[in-house]
Amino acid sequence: MDIKIHAINHRDISYPPGGILLWIIIILELVTFGLGIGGLVYYGNLELELFHTSRLMLNAPLGMLNTLVLLVSGYFMADTVAKLKSWELESSKRSLLLTMLGGLVFVGLKSWEYYEKLSSDIEMADNMFFTFYWLLTGFHLAHVLVGLVILLVIWINMKSKSMAVELADVESGAAFWHMCDLIWLLLFPSLYLVF
């Protein structure tokens, strides 16, 4: 097989996986979502009863299932990187496929949840809780879709016999994917459990 795994050996221990620019982007994304969650909590404290009754309209078991799906998907992403570092390319590709499968399941479950809301005439303009719900979960879903595109490009490069697999690219994809996991781990309790 002609596939080569390129690892950057000249990085020191303080250099973050995926590179500094990616981590600046990740920090900005986390701050953006943090501000959104802060707004949710602020307005939730102003209208506790409204936020509580609105939260009860969410499908918490489905949200929990989505949380488990993303956590398992995140495990397989970490396994992808670990296997690649151990020069186990075929095993790494399988783990990456399982990561993407988890992402697709998340998208399917989230789409079903959106369908449930729209079928019940629950829209963004209904109240402040649902404004935050649609904005935060929609923005997160967009990040998951971008993450899936990134992972697909990495998988195509891994599958192509003429391409070299850059460990730094895989680490970048993993960092972005784990950011999506982390954001959901903040959104799930904030939207589905707190109020």
mmCIF file with all atom_site columns, C-alpha atoms in Angstrom:
data_model
loop_
_atom_site.group_PDB
_atom_site.id
_atom_site.type_symbol
_atom_site.label_atom_id
_atom_site.label_alt_id
_atom_site.label_comp_id
_atom_site.label_asym_id
_atom_site.label_entity_id
_atom_site.label_seq_id
_atom_site.pdbx_PDB_ins_code
_atom_site.Cartn_x
_atom_site.Cartn_y
_atom_site.Cartn_z
_atom_site.occupancy
_atom_site.B_iso_or_equiv
_atom_site.pdbx_formal_charge
_atom_site.auth_seq_id
_atom_site.auth_comp_id
_atom_site.auth_asym_id
_atom_site.auth_atom_id
_atom_site.pdbx_PDB_model_num
ATOM 1   C CA . MET A 1 1   ? 0.000   0.000  0.000  1.00 0.00 ? 1   MET A CA 1
ATOM 2   C CA . ASP A 1 2   ? 1.348   3.440  -0.972 1.00 0.00 ? 2   ASP A CA 1
ATOM 3   C CA . ILE A 1 3   ? -0.322  5.380  1.832  1.00 0.00 ? 3   ILE A CA 1
ATOM 4   C CA . LYS A 1 4   ? 2.078   7.202  4.059  1.00 0.00 ? 4   LYS A CA 1
ATOM 5   C CA . ILE A 1 5   ? 1.352   8.687  7.450  1.00 0.00 ? 5   ILE A CA 1
ATOM 6   C CA . HIS A 1 6   ? 3.146   11.963 7.948  1.00 0.00 ? 6   HIS A CA 1
ATOM 7   C CA . ALA A 1 7   ? 3.796   12.965 11.517 1.00 0.00 ? 7   ALA A CA 1
ATOM 8   C CA . ILE A 1 8   ? 5.342   16.268 12.447 1.00 0.00 ? 8   ILE A CA 1
ATOM 9   C CA . ASN A 1 9   ? 8.217   15.474 14.766 1.00 0.00 ? 9   ASN A CA 1
ATOM 10  C CA . HIS A 1 10  ? 9.542   18.994 15.211 1.00 0.00 ? 10  HIS A CA 1
ATOM 11  C CA . ARG A 1 11  ? 6.638   20.168 17.390 1.00 0.00 ? 11  ARG A CA 1
ATOM 12  C CA . ASP A 1 12  ? 7.314   20.597 21.058 1.00 0.00 ? 12  ASP A CA 1
ATOM 13  C CA . ILE A 1 13  ? 5.002   19.357 23.796 1.00 0.00 ? 13  ILE A CA 1
ATOM 14  C CA . SER A 1 14  ? 3.280   22.754 24.152 1.00 0.00 ? 14  SER A CA 1
ATOM 15  C CA . TYR A 1 15  ? 2.074   22.822 20.527 1.00 0.00 ? 15  TYR A CA 1
ATOM 16  C CA . PRO A 1 16  ? -1.658  21.972 20.543 1.00 0.00 ? 16  PRO A CA 1
ATOM 17  C CA . PRO A 1 17  ? -3.035  19.182 18.331 1.00 0.00 ? 17  PRO A CA 1
ATOM 18  C CA . GLY A 1 18  ? -4.422  20.738 15.180 1.00 0.00 ? 18  GLY A CA 1
ATOM 19  C CA . GLY A 1 19  ? -2.397  23.921 15.493 1.00 0.00 ? 19  GLY A CA 1
ATOM 20  C CA . ILE A 1 20  ? -2.749  27.237 17.246 1.00 0.00 ? 20  ILE A CA 1
ATOM 21  C CA . LEU A 1 21  ? -5.125  28.833 14.707 1.00 0.00 ? 21  LEU A CA 1
ATOM 22  C CA . LEU A 1 22  ? -7.620  25.997 15.125 1.00 0.00 ? 22  LEU A CA 1
ATOM 23  C CA . TRP A 1 23  ? -7.515  26.428 18.897 1.00 0.00 ? 23  TRP A CA 1
ATOM 24  C CA . ILE A 1 24  ? -8.169  30.155 18.558 1.00 0.00 ? 24  ILE A CA 1
ATOM 25  C CA . ILE A 1 25  ? -11.239 29.267 16.482 1.00 0.00 ? 25  ILE A CA 1
ATOM 26  C CA . ILE A 1 26  ? -12.324 26.659 19.054 1.00 0.00 ? 26  ILE A CA 1
ATOM 27  C CA . ILE A 1 27  ? -11.968 29.156 21.900 1.00 0.00 ? 27  ILE A CA 1
ATOM 28  C CA . LEU A 1 28  ? -13.999 31.749 19.971 1.00 0.00 ? 28  LEU A CA 1
ATOM 29  C CA . GLU A 1 29  ? -16.713 29.158 19.293 1.00 0.00 ? 29  GLU A CA 1
ATOM 30  C CA . LEU A 1 30  ? -16.818 28.136 22.955 1.00 0.00 ? 30  LEU A CA 1
ATOM 31  C CA . VAL A 1 31  ? -17.068 31.793 24.008 1.00 0.00 ? 31  VAL A CA 1
ATOM 32  C CA . THR A 1 32  ? -19.893 32.334 21.495 1.00 0.00 ? 32  THR A CA 1
ATOM 33  C CA . PHE A 1 33  ? -21.854 29.360 22.805 1.00 0.00 ? 33  PHE A CA 1
ATOM 34  C CA . GLY A 1 34  ? -21.002 30.371 26.376 1.00 0.00 ? 34  GLY A CA 1
ATOM 35  C CA . LEU A 1 35  ? -22.545 33.790 25.770 1.00 0.00 ? 35  LEU A CA 1
ATOM 36  C CA . GLY A 1 36  ? -25.631 32.123 24.294 1.00 0.00 ? 36  GLY A CA 1
ATOM 37  C CA . ILE A 1 37  ? -25.976 29.840 27.309 1.00 0.00 ? 37  ILE A CA 1
ATOM 38  C CA . GLY A 1 38  ? -25.386 32.837 29.584 1.00 0.00 ? 38  GLY A CA 1
ATOM 39  C CA . GLY A 1 39  ? -28.258 34.636 27.849 1.00 0.00 ? 39  GLY A CA 1
ATOM 40  C CA . LEU A 1 40  ? -30.450 31.555 28.247 1.00 0.00 ? 40  LEU A CA 1
ATOM 41  C CA . VAL A 1 41  ? -29.745 31.443 31.988 1.00 0.00 ? 41  VAL A CA 1
ATOM 42  C CA . TYR A 1 42  ? -30.240 35.211 32.388 1.00 0.00 ? 42  TYR A CA 1
ATOM 43  C CA . TYR A 1 43  ? -33.620 35.275 30.644 1.00 0.00 ? 43  TYR A CA 1
ATOM 44  C CA . GLY A 1 44  ? -34.572 31.975 32.266 1.00 0.00 ? 44  GLY A CA 1
ATOM 45  C CA . ASN A 1 45  ? -34.151 33.569 35.682 1.00 0.00 ? 45  ASN A CA 1
ATOM 46  C CA . LEU A 1 46  ? -36.421 36.423 34.614 1.00 0.00 ? 46  LEU A CA 1
ATOM 47  C CA . GLU A 1 47  ? -39.179 34.052 33.448 1.00 0.00 ? 47  GLU A CA 1
ATOM 48  C CA . LEU A 1 48  ? -38.742 30.829 35.423 1.00 0.00 ? 48  LEU A CA 1
ATOM 49  C CA . GLU A 1 49  ? -42.275 29.511 34.923 1.00 0.00 ? 49  GLU A CA 1
ATOM 50  C CA . LEU A 1 50  ? -42.269 30.136 31.161 1.00 0.00 ? 50  LEU A CA 1
ATOM 51  C CA . PHE A 1 51  ? -38.867 28.491 30.744 1.00 0.00 ? 51  PHE A CA 1
ATOM 52  C CA . HIS A 1 52  ? -39.926 25.529 32.885 1.00 0.00 ? 52  HIS A CA 1
ATOM 53  C CA . THR A 1 53  ? -43.127 24.854 30.940 1.00 0.00 ? 53  THR A CA 1
ATOM 54  C CA . SER A 1 54  ? -41.267 25.339 27.649 1.00 0.00 ? 54  SER A CA 1
ATOM 55  C CA . ARG A 1 55  ? -38.493 22.954 28.682 1.00 0.00 ? 55  ARG A CA 1
ATOM 56  C CA . LEU A 1 56  ? -41.094 20.294 29.429 1.00 0.00 ? 56  LEU A CA 1
ATOM 57  C CA . MET A 1 57  ? -42.064 20.445 25.737 1.00 0.00 ? 57  MET A CA 1
ATOM 58  C CA . LEU A 1 58  ? -38.592 19.185 24.765 1.00 0.00 ? 58  LEU A CA 1
ATOM 59  C CA . ASN A 1 59  ? -37.898 15.501 24.279 1.00 0.00 ? 59  ASN A CA 1
ATOM 60  C CA . ALA A 1 60  ? -35.339 14.953 27.071 1.00 0.00 ? 60  ALA A CA 1
ATOM 61  C CA . PRO A 1 61  ? -34.897 11.194 26.404 1.00 0.00 ? 61  PRO A CA 1
ATOM 62  C CA . LEU A 1 62  ? -34.084 11.995 22.771 1.00 0.00 ? 62  LEU A CA 1
ATOM 63  C CA . GLY A 1 63  ? -31.668 14.691 23.930 1.00 0.00 ? 63  GLY A CA 1
ATOM 64  C CA . MET A 1 64  ? -30.017 12.166 26.250 1.00 0.00 ? 64  MET A CA 1
ATOM 65  C CA . LEU A 1 65  ? -29.753 9.649  23.420 1.00 0.00 ? 65  LEU A CA 1
ATOM 66  C CA . ASN A 1 66  ? -28.104 12.325 21.273 1.00 0.00 ? 66  ASN A CA 1
ATOM 67  C CA . THR A 1 67  ? -25.670 12.975 24.124 1.00 0.00 ? 67  THR A CA 1
ATOM 68  C CA . LEU A 1 68  ? -24.732 9.290  24.299 1.00 0.00 ? 68  LEU A CA 1
ATOM 69  C CA . VAL A 1 69  ? -24.362 9.108  20.509 1.00 0.00 ? 69  VAL A CA 1
ATOM 70  C CA . LEU A 1 70  ? -21.964 12.061 20.483 1.00 0.00 ? 70  LEU A CA 1
ATOM 71  C CA . LEU A 1 71  ? -19.958 10.685 23.416 1.00 0.00 ? 71  LEU A CA 1
ATOM 72  C CA . VAL A 1 72  ? -19.521 7.319  21.681 1.00 0.00 ? 72  VAL A CA 1
ATOM 73  C CA . SER A 1 73  ? -18.680 9.106  18.444 1.00 0.00 ? 73  SER A CA 1
ATOM 74  C CA . GLY A 1 74  ? -16.092 11.175 20.326 1.00 0.00 ? 74  GLY A CA 1
ATOM 75  C CA . TYR A 1 75  ? -14.556 7.968  21.688 1.00 0.00 ? 75  TYR A CA 1
ATOM 76  C CA . PHE A 1 76  ? -14.172 6.611  18.162 1.00 0.00 ? 76  PHE A CA 1
ATOM 77  C CA . MET A 1 77  ? -12.616 9.902  17.020 1.00 0.00 ? 77  MET A CA 1
ATOM 78  C CA . ALA A 1 78  ? -10.012 9.633  19.791 1.00 0.00 ? 78  ALA A CA 1
ATOM 79  C CA . ASP A 1 79  ? -9.469  6.013  18.762 1.00 0.00 ? 79  ASP A CA 1
ATOM 80  C CA . THR A 1 80  ? -8.967  7.142  15.153 1.00 0.00 ? 80  THR A CA 1
ATOM 81  C CA . VAL A 1 81  ? -6.063  9.363  16.203 1.00 0.00 ? 81  VAL A CA 1
ATOM 82  C CA . ALA A 1 82  ? -4.594  6.751  18.557 1.00 0.00 ? 82  ALA A CA 1
ATOM 83  C CA . LYS A 1 83  ? -4.697  4.030  15.889 1.00 0.00 ? 83  LYS A CA 1
ATOM 84  C CA . LEU A 1 84  ? -3.146  6.346  13.319 1.00 0.00 ? 84  LEU A CA 1
ATOM 85  C CA . LYS A 1 85  ? -0.312  7.194  15.710 1.00 0.00 ? 85  LYS A CA 1
ATOM 86  C CA . SER A 1 86  ? 0.230   3.427  16.136 1.00 0.00 ? 86  SER A CA 1
ATOM 87  C CA . TRP A 1 87  ? 0.450   3.063  12.324 1.00 0.00 ? 87  TRP A CA 1
ATOM 88  C CA . GLU A 1 88  ? -2.780  1.000  12.249 1.00 0.00 ? 88  GLU A CA 1
ATOM 89  C CA . LEU A 1 89  ? -4.307  2.689  9.216  1.00 0.00 ? 89  LEU A CA 1
ATOM 90  C CA . GLU A 1 90  ? -7.110  0.183  8.523  1.00 0.00 ? 90  GLU A CA 1
ATOM 91  C CA . SER A 1 91  ? -8.233  0.206  12.138 1.00 0.00 ? 91  SER A CA 1
ATOM 92  C CA . SER A 1 92  ? -8.029  4.002  12.153 1.00 0.00 ? 92  SER A CA 1
ATOM 93  C CA . LYS A 1 93  ? -10.253 4.185  9.062  1.00 0.00 ? 93  LYS A CA 1
ATOM 94  C CA . ARG A 1 94  ? -12.855 1.935  10.718 1.00 0.00 ? 94  ARG A CA 1
ATOM 95  C CA . SER A 1 95  ? -12.909 4.131  13.812 1.00 0.00 ? 95  SER A CA 1
ATOM 96  C CA . LEU A 1 96  ? -13.291 7.220  11.634 1.00 0.00 ? 96  LEU A CA 1
ATOM 97  C CA . LEU A 1 97  ? -16.247 5.610  9.836  1.00 0.00 ? 97  LEU A CA 1
ATOM 98  C CA . LEU A 1 98  ? -17.857 4.857  13.208 1.00 0.00 ? 98  LEU A CA 1
ATOM 99  C CA . THR A 1 99  ? -17.259 8.482  14.221 1.00 0.00 ? 99  THR A CA 1
ATOM 100 C CA . MET A 1 100 ? -19.038 9.702  11.092 1.00 0.00 ? 100 MET A CA 1
ATOM 101 C CA . LEU A 1 101 ? -21.845 7.191  11.612 1.00 0.00 ? 101 LEU A CA 1
ATOM 102 C CA . GLY A 1 102 ? -22.367 8.633  15.099 1.00 0.00 ? 102 GLY A CA 1
ATOM 103 C CA . GLY A 1 103 ? -22.474 12.121 13.611 1.00 0.00 ? 103 GLY A CA 1
ATOM 104 C CA . LEU A 1 104 ? -25.069 11.053 11.057 1.00 0.00 ? 104 LEU A CA 1
ATOM 105 C CA . VAL A 1 105 ? -27.177 9.417  13.775 1.00 0.00 ? 105 VAL A CA 1
ATOM 106 C CA . PHE A 1 106 ? -26.975 12.675 15.766 1.00 0.00 ? 106 PHE A CA 1
ATOM 107 C CA . VAL A 1 107 ? -28.125 14.657 12.714 1.00 0.00 ? 107 VAL A CA 1
ATOM 108 C CA . GLY A 1 108 ? -30.985 12.198 12.137 1.00 0.00 ? 108 GLY A CA 1
ATOM 109 C CA . LEU A 1 109 ? -32.154 12.340 15.757 1.00 0.00 ? 109 LEU A CA 1
ATOM 110 C CA . LYS A 1 110 ? -31.888 16.135 15.853 1.00 0.00 ? 110 LYS A CA 1
ATOM 111 C CA . SER A 1 111 ? -33.827 16.367 12.575 1.00 0.00 ? 111 SER A CA 1
ATOM 112 C CA . TRP A 1 112 ? -36.535 14.137 14.056 1.00 0.00 ? 112 TRP A CA 1
ATOM 113 C CA . GLU A 1 113 ? -36.688 16.378 17.136 1.00 0.00 ? 113 GLU A CA 1
ATOM 114 C CA . TYR A 1 114 ? -37.006 19.462 14.926 1.00 0.00 ? 114 TYR A CA 1
ATOM 115 C CA . TYR A 1 115 ? -39.785 17.726 12.983 1.00 0.00 ? 115 TYR A CA 1
ATOM 116 C CA . GLU A 1 116 ? -41.606 17.026 16.280 1.00 0.00 ? 116 GLU A CA 1
ATOM 117 C CA . LYS A 1 117 ? -41.338 20.685 17.282 1.00 0.00 ? 117 LYS A CA 1
ATOM 118 C CA . LEU A 1 118 ? -42.478 22.035 13.924 1.00 0.00 ? 118 LEU A CA 1
ATOM 119 C CA . SER A 1 119 ? -45.365 19.516 13.788 1.00 0.00 ? 119 SER A CA 1
ATOM 120 C CA . SER A 1 120 ? -46.478 20.858 17.174 1.00 0.00 ? 120 SER A CA 1
ATOM 121 C CA . ASP A 1 121 ? -46.207 24.439 15.857 1.00 0.00 ? 121 ASP A CA 1
ATOM 122 C CA . ILE A 1 122 ? -43.307 25.230 18.203 1.00 0.00 ? 122 ILE A CA 1
ATOM 123 C CA . GLU A 1 123 ? -41.236 27.902 16.516 1.00 0.00 ? 123 GLU A CA 1
ATOM 124 C CA . MET A 1 124 ? -38.442 30.308 17.343 1.00 0.00 ? 124 MET A CA 1
ATOM 125 C CA . ALA A 1 125 ? -40.786 33.255 17.785 1.00 0.00 ? 125 ALA A CA 1
ATOM 126 C CA . ASP A 1 126 ? -43.035 31.502 20.327 1.00 0.00 ? 126 ASP A CA 1
ATOM 127 C CA . ASN A 1 127 ? -41.097 32.704 23.368 1.00 0.00 ? 127 ASN A CA 1
ATOM 128 C CA . MET A 1 128 ? -37.580 33.494 24.577 1.00 0.00 ? 128 MET A CA 1
ATOM 129 C CA . PHE A 1 129 ? -36.862 29.881 25.588 1.00 0.00 ? 129 PHE A CA 1
ATOM 130 C CA . PHE A 1 130 ? -37.586 28.579 22.114 1.00 0.00 ? 130 PHE A CA 1
ATOM 131 C CA . THR A 1 131 ? -35.621 31.426 20.548 1.00 0.00 ? 131 THR A CA 1
ATOM 132 C CA . PHE A 1 132 ? -32.584 30.181 22.479 1.00 0.00 ? 132 PHE A CA 1
ATOM 133 C CA . TYR A 1 133 ? -33.449 26.534 21.771 1.00 0.00 ? 133 TYR A CA 1
ATOM 134 C CA . TRP A 1 134 ? -33.624 26.980 17.993 1.00 0.00 ? 134 TRP A CA 1
ATOM 135 C CA . LEU A 1 135 ? -30.608 29.292 17.780 1.00 0.00 ? 135 LEU A CA 1
ATOM 136 C CA . LEU A 1 136 ? -28.292 27.267 20.017 1.00 0.00 ? 136 LEU A CA 1
ATOM 137 C CA . THR A 1 137 ? -29.213 23.804 18.744 1.00 0.00 ? 137 THR A CA 1
ATOM 138 C CA . GLY A 1 138 ? -29.334 24.994 15.129 1.00 0.00 ? 138 GLY A CA 1
ATOM 139 C CA . PHE A 1 139 ? -25.904 26.619 15.396 1.00 0.00 ? 139 PHE A CA 1
ATOM 140 C CA . HIS A 1 140 ? -24.580 23.438 17.018 1.00 0.00 ? 140 HIS A CA 1
ATOM 141 C CA . LEU A 1 141 ? -26.119 21.278 14.288 1.00 0.00 ? 141 LEU A CA 1
ATOM 142 C CA . ALA A 1 142 ? -24.373 23.448 11.678 1.00 0.00 ? 142 ALA A CA 1
ATOM 143 C CA . HIS A 1 143 ? -21.070 22.761 13.466 1.00 0.00 ? 143 HIS A CA 1
ATOM 144 C CA . VAL A 1 144 ? -21.746 19.006 13.451 1.00 0.00 ? 144 VAL A CA 1
ATOM 145 C CA . LEU A 1 145 ? -22.446 19.147 9.700  1.00 0.00 ? 145 LEU A CA 1
ATOM 146 C CA . VAL A 1 146 ? -19.191 21.060 9.105  1.00 0.00 ? 146 VAL A CA 1
ATOM 147 C CA . GLY A 1 147 ? -17.414 18.498 11.278 1.00 0.00 ? 147 GLY A CA 1
ATOM 148 C CA . LEU A 1 148 ? -18.852 15.662 9.180  1.00 0.00 ? 148 LEU A CA 1
ATOM 149 C CA . VAL A 1 149 ? -17.557 17.310 5.998  1.00 0.00 ? 149 VAL A CA 1
ATOM 150 C CA . ILE A 1 150 ? -14.100 17.673 7.573  1.00 0.00 ? 150 ILE A CA 1
ATOM 151 C CA . LEU A 1 151 ? -14.129 14.013 8.653  1.00 0.00 ? 151 LEU A CA 1
ATOM 152 C CA . LEU A 1 152 ? -15.309 12.897 5.206  1.00 0.00 ? 152 LEU A CA 1
ATOM 153 C CA . VAL A 1 153 ? -12.385 14.708 3.554  1.00 0.00 ? 153 VAL A CA 1
ATOM 154 C CA . ILE A 1 154 ? -9.987  13.054 6.015  1.00 0.00 ? 154 ILE A CA 1
ATOM 155 C CA . TRP A 1 155 ? -11.544 9.635  5.342  1.00 0.00 ? 155 TRP A CA 1
ATOM 156 C CA . ILE A 1 156 ? -11.265 10.121 1.562  1.00 0.00 ? 156 ILE A CA 1
ATOM 157 C CA . ASN A 1 157 ? -7.581  10.992 2.006  1.00 0.00 ? 157 ASN A CA 1
ATOM 158 C CA . MET A 1 158 ? -7.087  7.895  4.163  1.00 0.00 ? 158 MET A CA 1
ATOM 159 C CA . LYS A 1 159 ? -8.870  5.685  1.625  1.00 0.00 ? 159 LYS A CA 1
ATOM 160 C CA . SER A 1 160 ? -7.062  7.023  -1.434 1.00 0.00 ? 160 SER A CA 1
ATOM 161 C CA . LYS A 1 161 ? -3.973  4.968  -2.181 1.00 0.00 ? 161 LYS A CA 1
ATOM 162 C CA . SER A 1 162 ? -2.177  7.930  -3.739 1.00 0.00 ? 162 SER A CA 1
ATOM 163 C CA . MET A 1 163 ? -2.658  10.362 -0.862 1.00 0.00 ? 163 MET A CA 1
ATOM 164 C CA . ALA A 1 164 ? -0.558  10.887 2.203  1.00 0.00 ? 164 ALA A CA 1
ATOM 165 C CA . VAL A 1 165 ? -2.357  11.004 5.534  1.00 0.00 ? 165 VAL A CA 1
ATOM 166 C CA . GLU A 1 166 ? -1.254  13.980 7.587  1.00 0.00 ? 166 GLU A CA 1
ATOM 167 C CA . LEU A 1 167 ? -1.498  13.276 11.290 1.00 0.00 ? 167 LEU A CA 1
ATOM 168 C CA . ALA A 1 168 ? -1.905  17.023 11.880 1.00 0.00 ? 168 ALA A CA 1
ATOM 169 C CA . ASP A 1 169 ? -5.014  17.036 9.640  1.00 0.00 ? 169 ASP A CA 1
ATOM 170 C CA . VAL A 1 170 ? -6.544  14.138 11.553 1.00 0.00 ? 170 VAL A CA 1
ATOM 171 C CA . GLU A 1 171 ? -5.734  15.842 14.866 1.00 0.00 ? 171 GLU A CA 1
ATOM 172 C CA . SER A 1 172 ? -7.364  19.038 13.585 1.00 0.00 ? 172 SER A CA 1
ATOM 173 C CA . GLY A 1 173 ? -10.512 17.151 12.618 1.00 0.00 ? 173 GLY A CA 1
ATOM 174 C CA . ALA A 1 174 ? -10.505 15.441 16.010 1.00 0.00 ? 174 ALA A CA 1
ATOM 175 C CA . ALA A 1 175 ? -10.149 18.750 17.862 1.00 0.00 ? 175 ALA A CA 1
ATOM 176 C CA . PHE A 1 176 ? -13.079 20.233 15.924 1.00 0.00 ? 176 PHE A CA 1
ATOM 177 C CA . TRP A 1 177 ? -15.198 17.117 16.517 1.00 0.00 ? 177 TRP A CA 1
ATOM 178 C CA . HIS A 1 178 ? -14.468 17.134 20.241 1.00 0.00 ? 178 HIS A CA 1
ATOM 179 C CA . MET A 1 179 ? -15.426 20.822 20.333 1.00 0.00 ? 179 MET A CA 1
ATOM 180 C CA . CYS A 1 180 ? -18.847 19.797 18.970 1.00 0.00 ? 180 CYS A CA 1
ATOM 181 C CA . ASP A 1 181 ? -19.064 17.165 21.722 1.00 0.00 ? 181 ASP A CA 1
ATOM 182 C CA . LEU A 1 182 ? -18.151 19.678 24.408 1.00 0.00 ? 182 LEU A CA 1
ATOM 183 C CA . ILE A 1 183 ? -20.655 22.251 23.175 1.00 0.00 ? 183 ILE A CA 1
ATOM 184 C CA . TRP A 1 184 ? -23.437 19.650 23.219 1.00 0.00 ? 184 TRP A CA 1
ATOM 185 C CA . LEU A 1 185 ? -22.424 18.593 26.744 1.00 0.00 ? 185 LEU A CA 1
ATOM 186 C CA . LEU A 1 186 ? -23.039 22.219 27.756 1.00 0.00 ? 186 LEU A CA 1
ATOM 187 C CA . LEU A 1 187 ? -26.236 22.647 25.729 1.00 0.00 ? 187 LEU A CA 1
ATOM 188 C CA . PHE A 1 188 ? -27.991 19.449 26.777 1.00 0.00 ? 188 PHE A CA 1
ATOM 189 C CA . PRO A 1 189 ? -28.277 20.178 30.511 1.00 0.00 ? 189 PRO A CA 1
ATOM 190 C CA . SER A 1 190 ? -28.823 23.902 29.919 1.00 0.00 ? 190 SER A CA 1
ATOM 191 C CA . LEU A 1 191 ? -31.788 23.361 27.610 1.00 0.00 ? 191 LEU A CA 1
ATOM 192 C CA . TYR A 1 192 ? -33.218 19.970 28.593 1.00 0.00 ? 192 TYR A CA 1
ATOM 193 C CA . LEU A 1 193 ? -32.636 19.704 32.348 1.00 0.00 ? 193 LEU A CA 1
ATOM 194 C CA . VAL A 1 194 ? -32.049 22.991 34.193 1.00 0.00 ? 194 VAL A CA 1
ATOM 195 C CA . PHE A 1 195 ? -35.358 24.841 33.991 1.00 0.00 ? 195 PHE A CA 1
#
